[in-house]
Amino acid sequence: MIKRLLAGALLLVSALTVRADLVVEITQGVDAPTPVAVVPFGWDGEVLSEDVAKIVSDDLGRSGFFSMMKRESMLSAPRSRDQVFFRDWRISGSDYLVIGRLQPATNGQITATVELYDVLKERQIWVETVNGNSNNLRDVAHYIADQIFQQITGIKGAFSTRIVYVTAEMLGKDKYRYRLQMADSDGARPRTILESKEPILSPTWSKDGSKLAYVSFESTRPSIYVQHLATGQRQRIQSFKGLNGAPAWSPQGDRLALVLSKDGNPEIYILTLATGQLERVTRHYGIDTEPTWAPDGESLLFTSDRGGMPQIYSLHLPTKNLKRITFEGKYNSRGRLTQDGRFLSMVHQDASGFHIAVQDLKTGRLDILTSTGLDESPTIAPNGSIILYATKKGGRGVLAGVSLDGRVRFTMPNTQGDVREPAWSPFLQ
């Protein structure tokens, strides 16, 4: 049962939309998804801008773990415990029932009271009252979905997190429009962080979710920028001659790992943001790139071809101790760690192409999770349940996702341009 729950903990398999045209298609779910019914929430006021219960149901349904009852199949629409007849819901095949009611409060606020019931045991297992307003009902809905997910699976929900990604739209011969986009977990409220005629690469979140670092070619050569999401303020961090790329925030948020070629060869550097102090941490004639921090902030993992082909290495910063992490296969790159530091996702090449794989750093086991041949840019959900990545479908760049055990998969088709370079936010406060 625990394995089944872990396999289904897809907290964010929701659509990322560019102009509402990116939609999740679940291509493979768990063998026996848990049946859940989310009844339309009671509301006696004027028509609201959002259907909170539908958003909750959609969030849970997109996970691939739950089978959501259609509204037209519901025998009743209870708003409170005394209106719930468990026999009806058992006959309908639901294991869990969610009911709720919305009420107007003072100063334009709206109060949502939500209850979760175990139908088979005929008991309430969670109830909470959440305050919001007409402008943030989607936030309220995502929060409710997070709580329901955690109550049923025991794993923290992350429907309230965000994802950023880059879109590339062809305007004419050799002309493109690039956008750095951010959206809700379900694709709602997309907004453009940056628009440019030049490529945008490697977006990455600060650990508190308040800032983004990314690479932009807007000044004709690659430069690293940091942007504050609340204010839109941005600053150019590094623009040395040659390569300036692959920024990665430290867990403490005070440093950035970077790839610079200012000394003639791509190497890993660490920039202390408060002082501007720059420290070179790798020295090799091979190419060192794609740094990522270990959760404790004491080690960096990075890709290097110093052994002849790209593999992933770990550098312990206090001791400068270097060790190779990946050995299976001739090519492994773009390593990303789960929050607990145990699992390492990567791009792995075999005879059939480039795939997303995950390695258990405790046991050394490597599992290839995808079968498409041009997969890249893995990023992991903040609870370690899903890997989102870029791939090709129908000649276009799209986003796709897979659970860490490979049992649940989805794609995000897009009708306008290519979608690439996804980056998953941390849990947002």
XYZ file of C-alpha atoms in Angstrom:
429
model
C 0.000 0.000 0.000
C 2.833 2.396 0.873
C 4.478 1.740 -2.489
C 1.189 2.442 -4.207
C 0.787 5.719 -2.347
C 4.315 6.826 -3.145
C 3.826 5.924 -6.781
C 0.756 8.093 -6.935
C 2.097 11.145 -5.169
C 2.032 13.345 -8.234
C 1.451 16.645 -6.701
C 1.728 18.713 -9.801
C 0.826 17.001 -12.996
C -1.187 19.982 -14.020
C -1.204 21.913 -17.250
C 1.206 24.732 -17.824
C -0.419 27.073 -20.277
C 0.838 29.642 -22.681
C -2.347 31.502 -23.593
C -4.311 28.560 -22.162
C -3.159 26.131 -24.833
C -1.052 23.715 -22.785
C -3.124 20.831 -21.458
C -2.172 17.769 -19.437
C -2.844 14.370 -20.966
C -2.406 11.481 -18.547
C -0.867 8.692 -20.614
C -0.374 6.222 -17.774
C -1.756 6.169 -14.226
C -1.581 3.816 -11.275
C -3.244 0.453 -11.718
C -6.103 1.086 -9.283
C -6.677 4.820 -8.669
C -8.560 5.698 -5.497
C -12.173 6.788 -6.177
C -12.940 10.262 -4.787
C -16.032 12.448 -5.085
C -15.768 16.236 -4.723
C -19.287 17.615 -4.434
C -19.982 21.149 -5.759
C -19.527 23.506 -2.819
C -22.545 25.302 -1.494
C -22.828 29.053 -2.216
C -25.913 31.260 -2.110
C -24.439 34.566 -3.254
C -23.759 36.006 -6.678
C -21.966 33.846 -9.224
C -18.293 33.496 -8.316
C -15.444 33.893 -10.765
C -14.113 30.416 -9.962
C -15.625 27.007 -9.255
C -13.543 26.047 -6.220
C -14.765 22.453 -6.008
C -14.003 21.841 -9.690
C -10.461 23.166 -9.316
C -9.931 20.848 -6.333
C -11.296 17.884 -8.271
C -9.198 18.705 -11.340
C -6.032 19.001 -9.235
C -6.567 15.600 -7.660
C -7.623 13.993 -10.941
C -4.564 15.193 -12.852
C -2.306 13.429 -10.385
C -3.055 10.087 -12.028
C -3.603 8.662 -8.537
C -7.283 9.441 -8.032
C -10.366 8.543 -10.042
C -12.752 11.498 -9.720
C -16.512 11.022 -9.831
C -18.318 13.058 -12.476
C -20.869 15.494 -11.118
C -23.663 14.081 -13.228
C -23.115 10.709 -11.532
C -23.623 12.076 -8.007
C -26.864 11.087 -6.289
C -26.906 14.139 -4.031
C -25.032 17.357 -3.253
C -24.613 17.520 0.530
C -23.289 20.682 2.147
C -22.999 19.405 5.723
C -22.531 16.153 7.664
C -26.250 15.648 8.357
C -26.898 15.571 4.587
C -24.347 12.817 3.920
C -25.755 9.298 3.383
C -22.712 7.034 3.204
C -24.674 4.138 1.702
C -25.350 6.184 -1.440
C -21.666 7.025 -1.864
C -20.609 3.408 -1.295
C -23.055 2.304 -3.975
C -21.569 4.976 -6.263
C -18.124 3.460 -5.668
C -16.444 6.333 -3.829
C -13.840 5.669 -1.152
C -13.615 9.322 -0.129
C -16.094 12.188 -0.158
C -15.353 15.926 -0.109
C -18.068 18.425 0.721
C -17.880 22.161 1.335
C -19.672 25.439 1.590
C -18.671 28.989 0.786
C -20.015 31.943 2.739
C -19.532 35.707 2.422
C -17.621 37.327 5.266
C -16.698 40.877 6.220
C -14.653 43.210 3.998
C -15.397 41.234 0.848
C -13.860 38.052 2.236
C -15.164 34.576 1.472
C -14.993 31.720 3.956
C -14.649 28.159 2.675
C -15.361 25.279 5.044
C -14.335 21.894 3.638
C -14.790 18.390 5.034
C -13.210 15.091 3.948
C -14.902 11.777 4.753
C -13.787 8.174 4.594
C -16.874 6.608 3.028
C -16.082 3.012 3.931
C -15.442 3.821 7.605
C -18.201 6.446 7.681
C -16.076 9.007 9.497
C -14.797 12.513 9.032
C -11.009 12.586 8.703
C -10.396 16.293 8.076
C -12.197 19.632 8.266
C -10.824 23.142 7.841
C -12.067 26.658 7.267
C -10.076 28.762 4.795
C -10.428 32.492 4.212
C -10.021 34.130 0.818
C -11.595 36.610 -1.548
C -12.932 36.656 -5.085
C -9.452 37.406 -6.453
C -7.625 34.450 -4.910
C -10.138 31.616 -5.046
C -7.703 29.573 -7.129
C -5.165 29.811 -4.318
C -7.822 28.650 -1.873
C -8.707 25.710 -4.119
C -5.078 24.622 -4.578
C -4.548 24.807 -0.817
C -7.600 22.624 -0.206
C -6.361 20.091 -2.784
C -2.976 20.022 -1.028
C -4.600 19.219 2.304
C -6.841 16.495 0.885
C -3.893 14.920 -0.903
C -1.857 14.839 2.285
C -4.715 13.455 4.348
C -5.222 10.541 1.952
C -1.625 9.759 0.984
C 0.357 11.019 3.966
C 2.551 13.041 1.582
C 2.647 16.828 1.469
C 0.680 18.247 -1.428
C 2.178 20.786 -3.826
C -0.651 21.954 -6.035
C 0.050 25.459 -4.731
C 3.542 25.557 -6.179
C 4.518 27.139 -9.501
C 6.474 26.188 -12.565
C 8.438 28.394 -14.919
C 9.358 27.412 -18.455
C 10.583 28.940 -21.695
C 8.545 29.139 -24.898
C 9.971 29.742 -28.361
C 7.571 30.943 -31.050
C 8.709 31.287 -34.652
C 7.808 34.649 -36.174
C 9.512 34.210 -39.532
C 12.699 32.940 -41.077
C 15.336 32.841 -38.332
C 13.132 35.035 -36.132
C 11.750 33.878 -32.795
C 9.975 35.287 -29.791
C 11.192 33.795 -26.511
C 9.213 34.074 -23.307
C 10.006 33.098 -19.759
C 6.604 32.095 -18.412
C 5.262 31.350 -14.940
C 1.913 29.700 -14.243
C -0.124 28.068 -11.519
C 0.161 24.328 -11.188
C -2.987 23.918 -13.289
C -1.936 26.372 -15.987
C -4.089 29.248 -14.804
C -2.876 32.823 -14.455
C 0.113 32.499 -16.798
C 2.274 35.571 -16.921
C 5.375 36.557 -18.792
C 8.468 37.206 -16.708
C 10.629 38.160 -19.680
C 10.102 38.464 -23.429
C 13.030 38.654 -25.835
C 14.092 38.154 -29.435
C 17.117 36.298 -28.102
C 17.234 32.914 -26.333
C 16.461 32.497 -22.643
C 17.992 29.534 -20.818
C 18.318 27.765 -17.476
C 15.691 29.387 -15.234
C 16.135 28.398 -11.598
C 14.265 29.298 -8.403
C 15.738 30.690 -5.226
C 15.025 28.425 -2.275
C 12.425 30.786 -0.838
C 10.645 31.077 -4.190
C 10.969 34.876 -4.315
C 13.531 35.164 -7.122
C 14.553 33.598 -10.400
C 17.996 33.379 -11.931
C 18.324 32.725 -15.655
C 20.520 33.220 -18.692
C 19.540 35.759 -21.341
C 21.219 36.565 -24.650
C 19.535 39.977 -24.918
C 22.915 41.760 -24.883
C 24.116 39.516 -27.763
C 26.133 37.300 -25.432
C 24.991 35.100 -22.535
C 24.527 36.952 -19.258
C 23.112 35.793 -15.927
C 20.250 37.778 -14.425
C 18.421 37.629 -11.107
C 14.804 38.795 -11.037
C 12.633 39.535 -7.998
C 9.187 38.172 -8.737
C 7.254 40.481 -6.416
C 8.627 43.703 -7.887
C 9.902 42.692 -11.317
C 13.274 44.225 -10.466
C 16.121 42.475 -12.260
C 19.862 42.823 -12.268
C 22.636 41.408 -14.382
C 24.866 39.304 -12.155
C 27.649 38.153 -14.436
C 28.632 38.973 -17.985
C 32.220 37.918 -18.485
C 33.673 37.337 -21.923
C 32.723 33.872 -23.108
C 30.242 31.548 -21.418
C 28.082 32.718 -18.497
C 25.574 29.995 -17.751
C 23.755 27.369 -15.682
C 23.049 29.328 -12.461
C 22.040 27.309 -9.400
C 20.952 28.752 -6.038
C 22.490 27.471 -2.834
C 20.031 26.117 -0.235
C 20.757 29.156 1.944
C 19.988 31.504 -0.959
C 23.167 33.542 -0.494
C 25.262 32.042 -3.305
C 24.964 31.053 -6.924
C 26.908 28.269 -8.591
C 27.775 29.314 -12.155
C 29.526 28.061 -15.254
C 32.049 30.548 -16.621
C 34.661 30.269 -19.337
C 36.378 33.567 -18.556
C 39.657 31.733 -17.931
C 39.454 29.854 -21.211
C 37.609 26.661 -20.231
C 34.103 26.053 -18.829
C 34.506 25.699 -15.065
C 32.271 25.816 -11.993
C 32.402 28.975 -9.879
C 30.559 30.090 -6.762
C 29.383 33.678 -6.478
C 28.598 35.157 -3.054
C 25.774 37.548 -3.858
C 26.244 39.966 -0.952
C 29.908 40.643 -1.644
C 30.350 39.731 -5.305
C 33.183 37.394 -4.322
C 33.803 34.767 -7.013
C 35.458 31.440 -6.216
C 36.551 28.916 -8.823
C 35.912 25.396 -7.521
C 36.837 23.123 -10.475
C 40.096 23.036 -12.425
C 40.281 20.601 -15.305
C 40.849 20.728 -19.048
C 37.516 18.931 -19.546
C 34.168 20.729 -19.641
C 32.504 21.169 -16.220
C 28.899 22.359 -16.336
C 25.308 22.023 -15.001
C 25.955 22.450 -11.262
C 23.325 21.619 -8.674
C 23.566 21.857 -4.892
C 23.183 19.076 -2.385
C 20.471 19.878 0.210
C 23.052 20.537 2.932
C 24.813 23.173 0.824
C 28.211 21.548 1.335
C 28.475 19.719 -1.980
C 27.945 20.465 -5.645
C 27.002 17.904 -8.264
C 27.934 18.736 -11.837
C 28.386 17.260 -15.305
C 31.909 16.774 -16.631
C 33.514 15.007 -19.574
C 36.837 14.757 -17.757
C 36.575 10.976 -18.022
C 36.034 11.100 -21.779
C 32.212 11.245 -21.839
C 29.739 13.301 -19.790
C 29.156 11.871 -16.318
C 27.956 13.346 -13.029
C 30.431 14.121 -10.259
C 30.139 15.357 -6.683
C 32.479 17.924 -5.143
C 32.556 18.333 -1.349
C 33.321 22.035 -0.995
C 34.994 22.144 2.458
C 37.460 19.343 1.613
C 37.506 19.640 -2.214
C 36.979 15.878 -2.294
C 35.766 14.850 -5.768
C 34.007 11.610 -6.634
C 32.199 10.250 -9.642
C 28.514 9.475 -9.069
C 27.307 7.843 -12.306
C 28.908 4.823 -13.952
C 26.144 3.041 -15.850
C 26.063 4.113 -19.501
C 28.395 6.290 -21.528
C 26.419 9.516 -21.042
C 24.738 10.981 -17.949
C 24.076 14.690 -17.473
C 21.875 17.399 -15.944
C 21.689 15.869 -12.472
C 18.986 17.094 -10.094
C 18.478 15.882 -6.513
C 15.319 15.250 -4.538
C 14.929 17.393 -1.419
C 16.134 14.577 0.830
C 19.241 14.101 -1.297
C 18.622 10.415 -1.902
C 17.514 10.297 -5.548
C 19.313 11.830 -8.508
C 17.432 12.467 -11.739
C 19.412 12.842 -14.953
C 19.492 12.621 -18.725
C 20.774 9.144 -19.572
C 21.753 7.939 -23.023
C 21.416 4.383 -24.227
C 21.221 2.799 -27.685
C 17.720 4.188 -28.286
C 18.385 7.825 -27.370
C 18.316 10.242 -24.467
C 15.977 9.386 -21.609
C 15.134 10.531 -18.105
C 16.576 8.218 -15.466
C 16.805 8.245 -11.678
C 19.558 6.808 -9.498
C 19.113 5.814 -5.868
C 22.261 7.220 -4.285
C 21.865 4.901 -1.294
C 21.769 1.654 -3.277
C 23.310 2.798 -6.582
C 20.373 1.432 -8.597
C 19.628 3.250 -11.867
C 16.137 3.134 -13.398
C 15.343 4.480 -16.873
C 11.907 6.075 -16.637
C 11.093 7.260 -20.172
C 11.100 5.657 -23.607
C 11.107 8.769 -25.804
C 14.457 9.511 -27.369
C 15.028 13.268 -26.978
C 14.357 13.982 -23.310
C 16.131 16.783 -21.470
C 16.051 19.330 -18.630
C 14.609 17.282 -15.733
C 13.287 19.163 -12.707
C 11.829 17.523 -9.607
C 8.678 18.339 -7.643
C 9.499 19.802 -4.224
C 8.173 16.677 -2.520
C 10.279 14.395 -4.736
C 7.350 12.647 -6.404
C 7.450 13.728 -10.057
C 10.104 14.612 -12.598
C 9.040 17.196 -15.165
C 11.132 17.389 -18.324
C 11.229 18.637 -21.904
C 10.794 16.304 -24.851
C 9.570 16.209 -28.454
C 6.097 15.310 -29.678
C 4.937 15.799 -33.246
C 8.050 17.788 -34.017
C 7.381 20.302 -31.226
C 8.994 20.811 -27.876
C 6.567 19.859 -25.090
C 6.702 19.220 -21.378
C 6.115 15.785 -19.922
C 6.268 14.180 -16.512
C 6.935 10.833 -14.898
C 6.810 9.551 -11.331
C 10.053 8.428 -9.741
C 9.015 4.791 -10.130
C 7.816 5.280 -13.713
C 4.250 4.158 -13.026
C 2.523 7.431 -13.846
C 3.243 9.479 -16.965
C 1.733 12.507 -18.656
C 2.413 14.938 -21.483
C 1.547 18.594 -21.981
C 0.782 19.204 -25.674
C 1.145 22.757 -26.908
C -0.177 24.360 -30.071
C 2.001 27.461 -30.204
C 5.754 27.063 -30.502
C 8.107 24.958 -28.453
C 8.058 24.622 -24.673
C 11.329 23.856 -22.908
C 13.533 24.443 -19.850
C 11.007 23.719 -17.067
C 11.870 24.564 -13.469
C 9.721 23.573 -10.506
C 9.327 25.998 -7.627
C 9.990 25.071 -4.004
C 7.097 24.974 -1.571
C 5.810 28.530 -1.414
C 5.142 30.254 1.878
